[in-house]
mmCIF file of C-alpha atoms in Angstrom:
data_model
loop_
_atom_site.group_PDB
_atom_site.id
_atom_site.type_symbol
_atom_site.label_atom_id
_atom_site.label_comp_id
_atom_site.label_asym_id
_atom_site.label_seq_id
_atom_site.Cartn_x
_atom_site.Cartn_y
_atom_site.Cartn_z
ATOM 1 C CA MET A 1 5.819 -14.480 -8.785
ATOM 2 C CA LEU A 2 6.959 -14.628 -5.189
ATOM 3 C CA GLU A 3 10.098 -12.575 -5.708
ATOM 4 C CA GLY A 4 12.820 -12.853 -3.111
ATOM 5 C CA LEU A 5 11.417 -16.053 -1.596
ATOM 6 C CA PRO A 6 14.349 -18.414 -0.888
ATOM 7 C CA PHE A 7 13.932 -22.035 -1.931
ATOM 8 C CA PHE A 8 17.087 -23.538 -0.486
ATOM 9 C CA CYS A 9 18.957 -23.703 2.788
ATOM 10 C CA ALA A 10 22.700 -23.229 2.456
ATOM 11 C CA ILE A 11 25.461 -24.495 4.692
ATOM 12 C CA ILE A 12 28.055 -21.785 5.221
ATOM 13 C CA PRO A 13 31.631 -22.210 6.442
ATOM 14 C CA THR A 14 32.124 -21.188 10.058
ATOM 15 C CA LYS A 15 34.918 -20.832 12.558
ATOM 16 C CA LYS A 16 36.011 -23.819 14.575
ATOM 17 C CA GLY A 17 33.467 -24.631 17.292
ATOM 18 C CA GLU A 18 30.603 -22.713 15.665
ATOM 19 C CA SER A 19 27.429 -24.385 14.461
ATOM 20 C CA THR A 20 27.229 -25.081 10.708
ATOM 21 C CA LYS A 21 23.480 -25.619 10.836
ATOM 22 C CA THR A 22 21.616 -22.808 9.129
ATOM 23 C CA LEU A 23 17.893 -22.558 9.629
ATOM 24 C CA ARG A 24 14.863 -20.907 8.052
ATOM 25 C CA ILE A 25 13.470 -18.627 10.750
ATOM 26 C CA LEU A 26 9.993 -17.109 10.479
ATOM 27 C CA PHE A 27 9.141 -14.165 12.744
ATOM 28 C CA CYS A 28 5.405 -13.687 13.300
ATOM 29 C CA SER A 29 4.131 -10.181 14.009
ATOM 30 C CA ASP A 30 0.636 -8.836 14.592
ATOM 31 C CA ALA A 31 1.467 -5.915 12.270
ATOM 32 C CA LEU A 32 4.667 -4.387 10.961
ATOM 33 C CA VAL A 33 4.163 -0.996 12.621
ATOM 34 C CA ILE A 34 7.159 0.684 14.225
ATOM 35 C CA ASP A 35 7.165 -0.398 17.861
ATOM 36 C CA GLY A 36 9.231 -2.339 20.368
ATOM 37 C CA ILE A 37 8.265 -5.783 19.065
ATOM 38 C CA THR A 38 9.000 -5.055 15.414
ATOM 39 C CA SER A 39 12.240 -3.328 16.437
ATOM 40 C CA TYR A 40 13.216 -6.503 18.303
ATOM 41 C CA ILE A 41 12.508 -8.501 15.148
ATOM 42 C CA LEU A 42 14.674 -6.122 13.105
ATOM 43 C CA ASN A 43 17.676 -6.292 15.433
ATOM 44 C CA THR A 44 17.469 -9.992 16.298
ATOM 45 C CA GLY A 45 16.617 -10.999 12.746
ATOM 46 C CA ALA A 46 19.539 -8.956 11.397
ATOM 47 C CA ALA A 47 21.928 -10.765 13.761
ATOM 48 C CA LEU A 48 20.561 -14.159 12.690
ATOM 49 C CA LYS A 49 20.715 -13.174 9.024
ATOM 50 C CA LYS A 50 24.344 -12.063 9.313
ATOM 51 C CA ALA A 51 25.088 -15.448 10.889
ATOM 52 C CA GLY A 52 23.855 -17.164 7.711
ATOM 53 C CA HIS A 53 20.264 -18.063 8.597
ATOM 54 C CA ASP A 54 17.357 -17.433 6.238
ATOM 55 C CA VAL A 55 14.983 -14.957 7.901
ATOM 56 C CA ALA A 56 11.399 -14.046 7.048
ATOM 57 C CA VAL A 57 8.886 -11.839 8.843
ATOM 58 C CA LEU A 58 5.145 -12.265 8.479
ATOM 59 C CA GLY A 59 2.568 -9.697 9.579
ATOM 60 C CA ARG A 60 -0.321 -7.660 8.255
ATOM 61 C CA TRP A 61 -0.009 -4.154 6.853
ATOM 62 C CA ALA A 62 -1.786 -1.782 9.237
ATOM 63 C CA GLY A 63 -2.030 1.178 6.852
ATOM 64 C CA VAL A 64 0.760 3.151 8.529
ATOM 65 C CA LYS A 65 4.523 3.426 8.181
ATOM 66 C CA GLY A 66 6.277 0.268 9.305
ATOM 67 C CA PHE A 67 9.594 -1.557 9.153
ATOM 68 C CA GLN A 68 9.025 -3.255 5.768
ATOM 69 C CA ARG A 69 11.755 -1.255 4.028
ATOM 70 C CA ARG A 70 14.304 -1.913 6.787
ATOM 71 C CA TYR A 71 13.483 -5.627 6.843
ATOM 72 C CA ARG A 72 14.112 -5.867 3.105
ATOM 73 C CA GLN A 73 17.356 -3.897 3.437
ATOM 74 C CA GLU A 74 18.576 -6.516 5.921
ATOM 75 C CA GLY A 75 17.736 -9.308 3.489
ATOM 76 C CA PHE A 76 14.556 -10.583 5.166
ATOM 77 C CA THR A 77 11.725 -12.124 3.188
ATOM 78 C CA VAL A 78 8.727 -9.884 3.989
ATOM 79 C CA ILE A 79 5.289 -11.485 3.896
ATOM 80 C CA THR A 80 2.521 -8.936 4.336
ATOM 81 C CA CYS A 81 -0.851 -7.779 3.048
ATOM 82 C CA PRO A 82 -3.842 -5.777 4.344
ATOM 83 C CA SER A 83 -5.861 -8.003 6.649
ATOM 84 C CA ALA A 84 -8.752 -7.553 9.076
ATOM 85 C CA GLY A 85 -7.406 -10.364 11.235
ATOM 86 C CA VAL A 86 -3.937 -11.380 12.321
ATOM 87 C CA GLY A 87 -3.990 -14.497 10.120
ATOM 88 C CA ASN A 88 -5.381 -15.301 6.680
ATOM 89 C CA MET A 89 -5.126 -17.857 3.871
ATOM 90 C CA TYR A 90 -2.451 -15.846 2.039
ATOM 91 C CA PHE A 91 -0.219 -15.947 5.114
ATOM 92 C CA ASP A 92 -0.855 -19.696 5.382
ATOM 93 C CA MET A 93 0.226 -20.246 1.787
ATOM 94 C CA ARG A 94 3.346 -18.071 2.031
ATOM 95 C CA ALA A 95 4.398 -19.626 5.339
ATOM 96 C CA LYS A 96 4.132 -23.124 3.872
ATOM 97 C CA LEU A 97 6.177 -22.035 0.853
ATOM 98 C CA PHE A 98 8.861 -20.541 3.116
ATOM 99 C CA ARG A 99 9.102 -23.862 4.987
ATOM 100 C CA PRO A 100 10.262 -22.524 8.378
ATOM 101 C CA ASP A 101 12.455 -24.651 10.603
ATOM 102 C CA VAL A 102 11.729 -22.325 13.532
ATOM 103 C CA ILE A 103 8.943 -19.835 14.303
ATOM 104 C CA MET A 104 9.703 -16.853 16.550
ATOM 105 C CA THR A 105 6.920 -14.787 18.107
ATOM 106 C CA ASP A 106 5.920 -12.666 21.079
ATOM 107 C CA PRO A 107 3.250 -13.915 23.543
ATOM 108 C CA ARG A 108 0.617 -11.344 22.641
ATOM 109 C CA ARG A 109 -1.437 -10.673 19.503
ATOM 110 C CA SER A 110 0.914 -12.533 17.167
ATOM 111 C CA PHE A 111 0.952 -15.735 19.237
ATOM 112 C CA PRO A 112 -2.287 -17.205 17.790
ATOM 113 C CA LEU A 113 -0.836 -16.554 14.315
ATOM 114 C CA ALA A 114 2.327 -18.435 15.281
ATOM 115 C CA THR A 115 0.330 -21.414 16.579
ATOM 116 C CA ARG A 116 -1.686 -21.415 13.350
ATOM 117 C CA ILE A 117 1.543 -21.544 11.318
ATOM 118 C CA LYS A 118 2.906 -24.244 13.614
ATOM 119 C CA ARG A 119 -0.083 -26.466 12.830
ATOM 120 C CA LEU A 120 0.559 -25.983 9.107
ATOM 121 C CA THR A 121 4.333 -26.465 9.121
ATOM 122 C CA ASN A 122 5.128 -28.450 12.305
ATOM 123 C CA ALA A 123 7.887 -25.926 13.060
ATOM 124 C CA PRO A 124 8.612 -25.342 16.767
ATOM 125 C CA ILE A 125 7.875 -21.973 18.379
ATOM 126 C CA ILE A 126 10.315 -19.789 20.318
ATOM 127 C CA THR A 127 8.268 -17.268 22.306
ATOM 128 C CA SER A 128 10.138 -14.095 23.256
ATOM 129 C CA PHE A 129 8.748 -12.222 26.268
ATOM 130 C CA LEU A 130 9.532 -8.535 25.729
ATOM 131 C CA ASP A 131 7.144 -7.362 28.456
ATOM 132 C CA PRO A 132 6.067 -8.743 31.837
ATOM 133 C CA VAL A 133 3.748 -11.734 31.748
ATOM 134 C CA ASP A 134 0.301 -10.159 31.798
ATOM 135 C CA LYS A 135 -2.705 -9.694 29.519
ATOM 136 C CA THR A 136 -3.035 -13.458 29.360
ATOM 137 C CA ASP A 137 -6.834 -13.514 29.578
ATOM 138 C CA LYS A 138 -7.310 -13.553 25.797
ATOM 139 C CA PRO A 139 -8.144 -16.911 24.163
ATOM 140 C CA GLY A 140 -5.207 -18.377 22.298
ATOM 141 C CA ARG A 141 -2.597 -16.450 24.263
ATOM 142 C CA ASP A 142 -3.467 -17.473 27.803
ATOM 143 C CA ILE A 143 -0.868 -19.180 29.983
ATOM 144 C CA ALA A 144 -2.108 -22.650 29.068
ATOM 145 C CA SER A 145 -1.735 -21.882 25.354
ATOM 146 C CA LEU A 146 1.689 -20.308 25.848
ATOM 147 C CA VAL A 147 2.824 -23.493 27.601
ATOM 148 C CA LYS A 148 1.148 -25.902 25.187
ATOM 149 C CA PHE A 149 2.398 -24.392 21.931
ATOM 150 C CA SER A 150 5.761 -22.889 22.932
ATOM 151 C CA ASP A 151 8.851 -25.042 22.559
ATOM 152 C CA ALA A 152 11.061 -22.502 24.342
ATOM 153 C CA TRP A 153 10.690 -19.174 26.134
ATOM 154 C CA THR A 154 13.198 -16.338 25.996
ATOM 155 C CA ALA A 155 13.581 -12.964 27.700
ATOM 156 C CA PHE A 156 16.448 -10.622 28.504
ATOM 157 C CA GLU A 157 15.070 -8.537 31.375
ATOM 158 C CA PRO A 158 15.901 -9.982 34.834
ATOM 159 C CA GLY A 159 12.385 -9.370 36.180
ATOM 160 C CA ILE A 160 10.692 -11.116 33.275
ATOM 161 C CA LEU A 161 13.050 -14.096 33.497
ATOM 162 C CA GLU A 162 12.149 -14.382 37.180
ATOM 163 C CA GLN A 163 8.445 -14.392 36.262
ATOM 164 C CA LEU A 164 8.938 -17.138 33.684
ATOM 165 C CA HIS A 165 10.794 -19.346 36.146
ATOM 166 C CA GLU A 166 8.085 -18.782 38.752
ATOM 167 C CA LEU A 167 5.488 -20.185 36.377
ATOM 168 C CA GLY A 168 7.234 -23.512 36.916
ATOM 169 C CA GLU A 169 6.148 -24.980 33.605
ATOM 170 C CA ASN A 170 8.128 -27.560 31.678
ATOM 171 C CA VAL A 171 9.255 -25.181 28.937
ATOM 172 C CA PRO A 172 12.967 -24.455 28.374
ATOM 173 C CA ILE A 173 13.793 -20.869 29.406
ATOM 174 C CA VAL A 174 16.866 -19.134 27.975
ATOM 175 C CA LYS A 175 18.150 -15.608 28.505
ATOM 176 C CA MET A 176 18.474 -14.194 25.004
ATOM 177 C CA PRO A 177 19.460 -10.528 24.759
ATOM 178 C CA ARG A 178 18.343 -8.311 21.915
ATOM 179 C CA PRO A 179 21.522 -7.301 20.076
ATOM 180 C CA VAL A 180 22.319 -3.612 20.256
ATOM 181 C CA ASP A 181 25.475 -3.714 18.117
ATOM 182 C CA VAL A 182 24.016 -4.928 14.798
ATOM 183 C CA LEU A 183 22.512 -1.648 13.584
ATOM 184 C CA PHE A 184 24.124 0.854 15.989
ATOM 185 C CA SER A 185 27.682 1.711 16.978
ATOM 186 C CA PRO A 186 29.400 4.143 19.368
ATOM 187 C CA SER A 187 30.422 7.501 17.919
ATOM 188 C CA GLU A 188 31.996 10.651 19.270
ATOM 189 C CA LEU A 189 29.777 13.380 20.697
ATOM 190 C CA PRO A 190 28.903 16.298 18.430
ATOM 191 C CA ALA A 191 29.913 19.809 19.479
ATOM 192 C CA ARG A 192 27.776 21.446 22.151
ATOM 193 C CA GLU A 193 26.767 24.369 19.893
ATOM 194 C CA ASN A 194 23.129 24.286 18.780
ATOM 195 C CA PHE A 195 22.481 21.872 21.610
ATOM 196 C CA SER A 196 20.268 19.097 20.246
ATOM 197 C CA ILE A 197 17.734 17.468 22.599
ATOM 198 C CA LEU A 198 16.205 14.302 21.138
ATOM 199 C CA CYS A 199 12.965 12.871 22.549
ATOM 200 C CA PHE A 200 12.682 9.417 21.045
ATOM 201 C CA GLY A 201 9.913 6.821 21.374
ATOM 202 C CA ARG A 202 6.287 6.061 20.681
ATOM 203 C CA LEU A 203 4.032 8.963 21.644
ATOM 204 C CA SER A 204 1.647 7.012 23.832
ATOM 205 C CA ARG A 205 0.000 8.200 27.053
ATOM 206 C CA TYR A 206 2.423 5.987 28.955
ATOM 207 C CA LYS A 207 5.580 7.432 27.377
ATOM 208 C CA THR A 208 4.895 11.147 26.974
ATOM 209 C CA PRO A 209 4.668 12.731 30.472
ATOM 210 C CA GLY A 210 8.358 13.658 30.406
ATOM 211 C CA ILE A 211 8.125 15.233 26.947
ATOM 212 C CA PHE A 212 5.222 17.401 28.087
ATOM 213 C CA HIS A 213 7.303 18.398 31.122
ATOM 214 C CA ILE A 214 10.151 19.495 28.830
ATOM 215 C CA LEU A 215 7.866 21.589 26.629
ATOM 216 C CA ASP A 216 6.156 23.120 29.664
ATOM 217 C CA ASN A 217 9.578 24.324 30.868
ATOM 218 C CA ILE A 218 10.868 25.600 27.556
ATOM 219 C CA GLU A 219 11.326 29.181 28.822
ATOM 220 C CA ARG A 220 13.533 27.906 31.637
ATOM 221 C CA ILE A 221 15.540 25.834 29.139
ATOM 222 C CA GLN A 222 15.942 28.890 26.894
ATOM 223 C CA LYS A 223 17.581 30.858 29.699
ATOM 224 C CA HIS A 224 20.164 28.154 30.472
ATOM 225 C CA ILE A 225 20.705 26.790 26.947
ATOM 226 C CA PRO A 226 20.048 29.695 24.534
ATOM 227 C CA ASP A 227 20.794 27.713 21.362
ATOM 228 C CA PHE A 228 18.801 24.558 22.246
ATOM 229 C CA ARG A 229 16.856 22.544 19.683
ATOM 230 C CA ILE A 230 14.287 19.844 20.466
ATOM 231 C CA THR A 231 13.486 17.019 18.050
ATOM 232 C CA ILE A 232 10.609 14.651 18.835
ATOM 233 C CA LEU A 233 10.575 11.276 17.072
ATOM 234 C CA GLY A 234 7.763 8.752 17.281
ATOM 235 C CA GLY A 235 4.315 7.946 15.998
ATOM 236 C CA GLY A 236 1.260 8.280 18.136
ATOM 237 C CA GLY A 237 -2.053 9.024 16.425
ATOM 238 C CA TRP A 238 -3.763 12.122 17.789
ATOM 239 C CA ARG A 239 -0.914 12.783 20.241
ATOM 240 C CA LEU A 240 1.417 13.302 17.305
ATOM 241 C CA TRP A 241 -0.828 16.117 16.071
ATOM 242 C CA LYS A 242 -1.083 17.533 19.578
ATOM 243 C CA PHE A 243 2.702 17.757 19.741
ATOM 244 C CA LYS A 244 2.821 19.357 16.288
ATOM 245 C CA LEU A 245 0.348 22.013 17.407
ATOM 246 C CA MET A 246 2.380 22.640 20.555
ATOM 247 C CA ALA A 247 5.561 22.906 18.490
ATOM 248 C CA HIS A 248 3.945 25.437 16.161
ATOM 249 C CA ARG A 249 2.851 27.580 19.106
ATOM 250 C CA LEU A 250 6.225 27.377 20.899
ATOM 251 C CA ASN A 251 8.190 28.152 17.728
ATOM 252 C CA LYS A 252 6.000 31.185 17.108
ATOM 253 C CA GLN A 253 6.559 32.414 20.664
ATOM 254 C CA ALA A 254 10.323 31.870 20.402
ATOM 255 C CA GLY A 255 10.578 33.460 16.972
ATOM 256 C CA ARG A 256 12.602 30.519 15.665
ATOM 257 C CA GLN A 257 12.312 26.822 14.783
ATOM 258 C CA CYS A 258 13.326 25.377 18.156
ATOM 259 C CA VAL A 259 10.956 22.368 18.286
ATOM 260 C CA LYS A 260 10.534 19.815 15.480
ATOM 261 C CA VAL A 261 8.061 16.919 15.565
ATOM 262 C CA LEU A 262 8.970 14.358 12.896
ATOM 263 C CA GLY A 263 6.683 11.407 13.639
ATOM 264 C CA ALA A 264 7.686 7.761 13.196
ATOM 265 C CA GLN A 265 11.111 7.069 11.652
ATOM 266 C CA ASP A 266 12.217 3.601 10.598
ATOM 267 C CA ASN A 267 15.921 4.452 10.979
ATOM 268 C CA PRO A 268 16.606 6.766 13.948
ATOM 269 C CA ARG A 269 20.373 6.263 13.945
ATOM 270 C CA ARG A 270 21.253 9.577 12.265
ATOM 271 C CA TYR A 271 19.058 11.463 14.743
ATOM 272 C CA ILE A 272 20.779 9.764 17.670
ATOM 273 C CA GLU A 273 24.221 10.552 16.254
ATOM 274 C CA ALA A 274 23.256 14.225 15.807
ATOM 275 C CA ALA A 275 21.885 14.493 19.373
ATOM 276 C CA ASN A 276 23.693 15.997 22.349
ATOM 277 C CA VAL A 277 21.305 14.307 24.780
ATOM 278 C CA VAL A 278 18.538 11.730 24.359
ATOM 279 C CA PHE A 279 15.347 11.401 26.409
ATOM 280 C CA ALA A 280 13.915 7.906 25.952
ATOM 281 C CA SER A 281 13.006 4.610 27.574
ATOM 282 C CA ALA A 282 13.355 0.897 26.824
ATOM 283 C CA THR A 283 15.057 -0.010 23.535
ATOM 284 C CA SER A 284 15.364 3.589 22.383
ATOM 285 C CA ALA A 285 17.329 4.514 25.509
ATOM 286 C CA MET A 286 19.536 1.437 25.252
ATOM 287 C CA GLU A 287 20.403 2.142 21.610
ATOM 288 C CA ALA A 288 21.233 5.776 22.400
ATOM 289 C CA ALA A 289 23.387 4.862 25.412
ATOM 290 C CA TYR A 290 25.264 2.259 23.380
ATOM 291 C CA SER A 291 25.817 4.960 20.735
ATOM 292 C CA MET A 292 27.621 6.876 23.494
ATOM 293 C CA ARG A 293 25.053 9.620 23.951
ATOM 294 C CA PRO A 294 23.979 11.011 27.338
ATOM 295 C CA VAL A 295 20.634 9.395 28.088
ATOM 296 C CA ILE A 296 17.925 10.514 30.459
ATOM 297 C CA ALA A 297 15.608 7.546 30.941
ATOM 298 C CA MET A 298 11.951 8.386 31.359
ATOM 299 C CA CYS A 299 8.578 6.885 30.617
ATOM 300 C CA SER A 300 5.459 7.213 32.752
ATOM 301 C CA GLY A 301 8.011 7.330 35.561
ATOM 302 C CA TYR A 302 11.337 9.119 35.776
ATOM 303 C CA PHE A 303 14.637 7.272 36.225
ATOM 304 C CA GLY A 304 17.067 10.058 35.386
ATOM 305 C CA GLN A 305 20.464 10.054 33.721
ATOM 306 C CA VAL A 306 21.921 6.649 32.929
ATOM 307 C CA LYS A 307 25.452 6.391 34.322
ATOM 308 C CA ALA A 308 27.976 3.620 34.908
ATOM 309 C CA GLU A 309 27.156 3.681 38.629
ATOM 310 C CA ASN A 310 23.416 3.048 38.092
ATOM 311 C CA LEU A 311 23.542 1.014 34.879
ATOM 312 C CA ASP A 312 22.436 -2.220 36.574
ATOM 313 C CA ALA A 313 19.385 -0.451 38.004
ATOM 314 C CA ALA A 314 18.687 1.144 34.614
ATOM 315 C CA VAL A 315 18.782 -2.245 32.874
ATOM 316 C CA ARG A 316 16.583 -3.795 35.543
ATOM 317 C CA SER A 317 14.011 -1.028 35.064
ATOM 318 C CA TYR A 318 14.457 -1.427 31.290
ATOM 319 C CA PHE A 319 15.532 2.174 31.169
ATOM 320 C CA SER A 320 12.473 3.483 33.028
ATOM 321 C CA GLU A 321 9.940 1.345 31.126
ATOM 322 C CA ARG A 322 9.228 -0.550 34.373
ATOM 323 C CA TYR A 323 9.860 2.434 36.667
ATOM 324 C CA VAL A 324 6.939 3.934 38.582
ATOM 325 C CA LYS A 325 8.410 7.069 40.199
ATOM 326 C CA GLU A 326 6.048 9.685 38.731
ATOM 327 C CA ASP A 327 8.116 12.707 39.730
ATOM 328 C CA PHE A 328 9.685 14.685 36.892
ATOM 329 C CA SER A 329 10.817 17.586 39.076
ATOM 330 C CA GLY A 330 14.505 16.712 38.611
ATOM 331 C CA LEU A 331 14.366 16.416 34.837
ATOM 332 C CA ILE A 332 15.343 19.973 33.896
ATOM 333 C CA ASP A 333 18.137 20.048 36.485
ATOM 334 C CA ASP A 334 19.505 16.779 35.029
ATOM 335 C CA LEU A 335 19.427 18.335 31.566
ATOM 336 C CA PHE A 336 21.312 21.415 32.764
ATOM 337 C CA ARG A 337 23.937 19.284 34.517
ATOM 338 C CA ILE A 338 24.584 17.372 31.285
ATOM 339 C CA TYR A 339 24.910 20.651 29.398
ATOM 340 C CA ASP A 340 27.315 22.117 31.975
ATOM 341 C CA GLU A 341 29.502 18.976 32.186
ATOM 342 C CA TYR A 342 29.322 18.163 28.483
ATOM 343 C CA ASN A 343 32.976 18.872 27.665
ATOM 344 C CA ASP A 344 34.439 17.388 30.857
ATOM 345 C CA GLU A 345 36.610 14.318 30.265
ATOM 346 C CA GLY A 346 35.130 12.515 33.291
ATOM 347 C CA PHE A 347 31.641 12.974 31.865
ATOM 348 C CA ARG A 348 32.697 11.528 28.512
ATOM 349 C CA GLU A 349 34.577 8.632 30.046
ATOM 350 C CA ASP A 350 31.399 7.643 31.885
ATOM 351 C CA LEU A 351 29.544 7.560 28.545
ATOM 352 C CA ARG A 352 32.226 5.261 27.178
ATOM 353 C CA LYS A 353 31.908 2.932 30.188
ATOM 354 C CA VAL A 354 28.135 2.699 29.765
ATOM 355 C CA SER A 355 28.525 1.963 26.054
ATOM 356 C CA ARG A 356 31.137 -0.747 26.674
ATOM 357 C CA GLU A 357 29.030 -2.505 29.297
ATOM 358 C CA LEU A 358 25.934 -2.493 27.100
ATOM 359 C CA GLY A 359 28.034 -3.746 24.203
ATOM 360 C CA LYS A 360 29.092 -6.728 26.301
ATOM 361 C CA GLU A 361 25.675 -7.649 27.696
ATOM 362 C CA PHE A 362 23.637 -7.010 24.546
ATOM 363 C CA ALA A 363 26.068 -8.181 21.880
ATOM 364 C CA ALA A 364 24.971 -9.977 18.715
ATOM 365 C CA GLU A 365 27.521 -12.651 19.573
ATOM 366 C CA GLU A 366 25.630 -13.341 22.809
ATOM 367 C CA THR A 367 22.285 -13.385 20.984
ATOM 368 C CA LEU A 368 23.604 -16.026 18.574
ATOM 369 C CA ARG A 369 25.106 -18.070 21.417
ATOM 370 C CA SER A 370 21.725 -18.022 23.180
ATOM 371 C CA PHE A 371 19.937 -19.014 19.973
ATOM 372 C CA ASP A 372 22.275 -22.001 19.586
ATOM 373 C CA GLU A 373 21.550 -22.943 23.201
ATOM 374 C CA ILE A 374 17.819 -22.866 22.473
ATOM 375 C CA THR A 375 18.114 -25.054 19.391
ATOM 376 C CA GLN A 376 20.058 -27.583 21.454
ATOM 377 C CA LYS A 377 17.454 -27.615 24.253
ATOM 378 C CA MET A 378 14.409 -27.819 21.995
ATOM 379 C CA SER A 379 13.616 -31.383 21.010
ATOM 380 C CA GLY A 380 11.435 -30.137 18.156
ATOM 381 C CA ILE A 381 14.174 -28.454 16.094
ATOM 382 C CA GLN A 382 14.386 -30.491 12.919
ATOM 383 C CA ARG A 383 14.887 -29.036 9.485
ATOM 384 C CA HIS A 384 11.964 -29.136 7.132
ATOM 385 C CA PRO A 385 12.662 -32.199 4.936
ATOM 386 C CA LYS A 386 12.891 -30.044 1.811
ATOM 387 C CA ASN A 387 15.426 -27.800 3.535
ATOM 388 C CA SER A 388 17.897 -30.635 4.080
ATOM 389 C CA ALA A 389 18.554 -31.340 0.434
#
């Protein structure tokens, strides 16, 4: 049996002025591994689900820990199986049974899967650009295909929206933020004792230079912050084991468990709430800053501490994800300044300002408003006939 597969589309009561049209929304994913795309699906899908839409996510199992459990917790229908390719006959059958009214996808490896499902179901495609428009030389996800098969394009980063408009194609473009307030919320800072430093994000070559810099300066950190603890979250193949070996060596030298490497986690919220400072980029940094934690944004480049005065620049760089300044020399000094100012009221008020601004710009309410705008602009949005009964 296909347990949990919904076979009806309900109309739910709404407030005056809100849309009463609920849709079956199918997210297509290359695989359900824990990364930025699947995190976007989790947050955006959760917002749509809470608004009354039926949500499903389809993607192959890659043999590693993914978001399947979290998707099910949020009430998604999860369609997955081991697969050598992105698409297969089982996915075709399950997609047709789900009867999507809308398909949502990213423009990369999952896009050919979305176009395959579109041919089977006639559902329109909303393509969400979570990265700059590049890597379009692959068949089936080239610019011509993205234009031909997409019924709308979305993005939330200013630079990516500019790129989409420069393409000049006749595809509706809507700014649709990823909601930060569905699965996270602001909370008060923990006490400064046993100062917890959280390094959070995928352990790729692109995202780990700053973490290596921290570990290389651990003796300097020990002198300024004697009771520090470092927790490293994120999957990353052989790099994960490299960090575990480094942690073992550093803990042995320190004579205590000062560095923990925990690998991929499908629910990082409790680690963020326990942290005194978070080193991260992109979504991870945004979620931590909204949670009212001091954030030092870093990736292959170094942005520095996110503050109210530089929040616009931080958002535009997607919290260092698009930043190219490869100079980490100020990182340790930034960490020490946060530690020294930690209990100052001005410092904490700045954290509150950052959280409030992110809560406004990346609110679930705004995501849903943008989604309604898309459905109004897309001529192809029509319920599957069997969903209108």
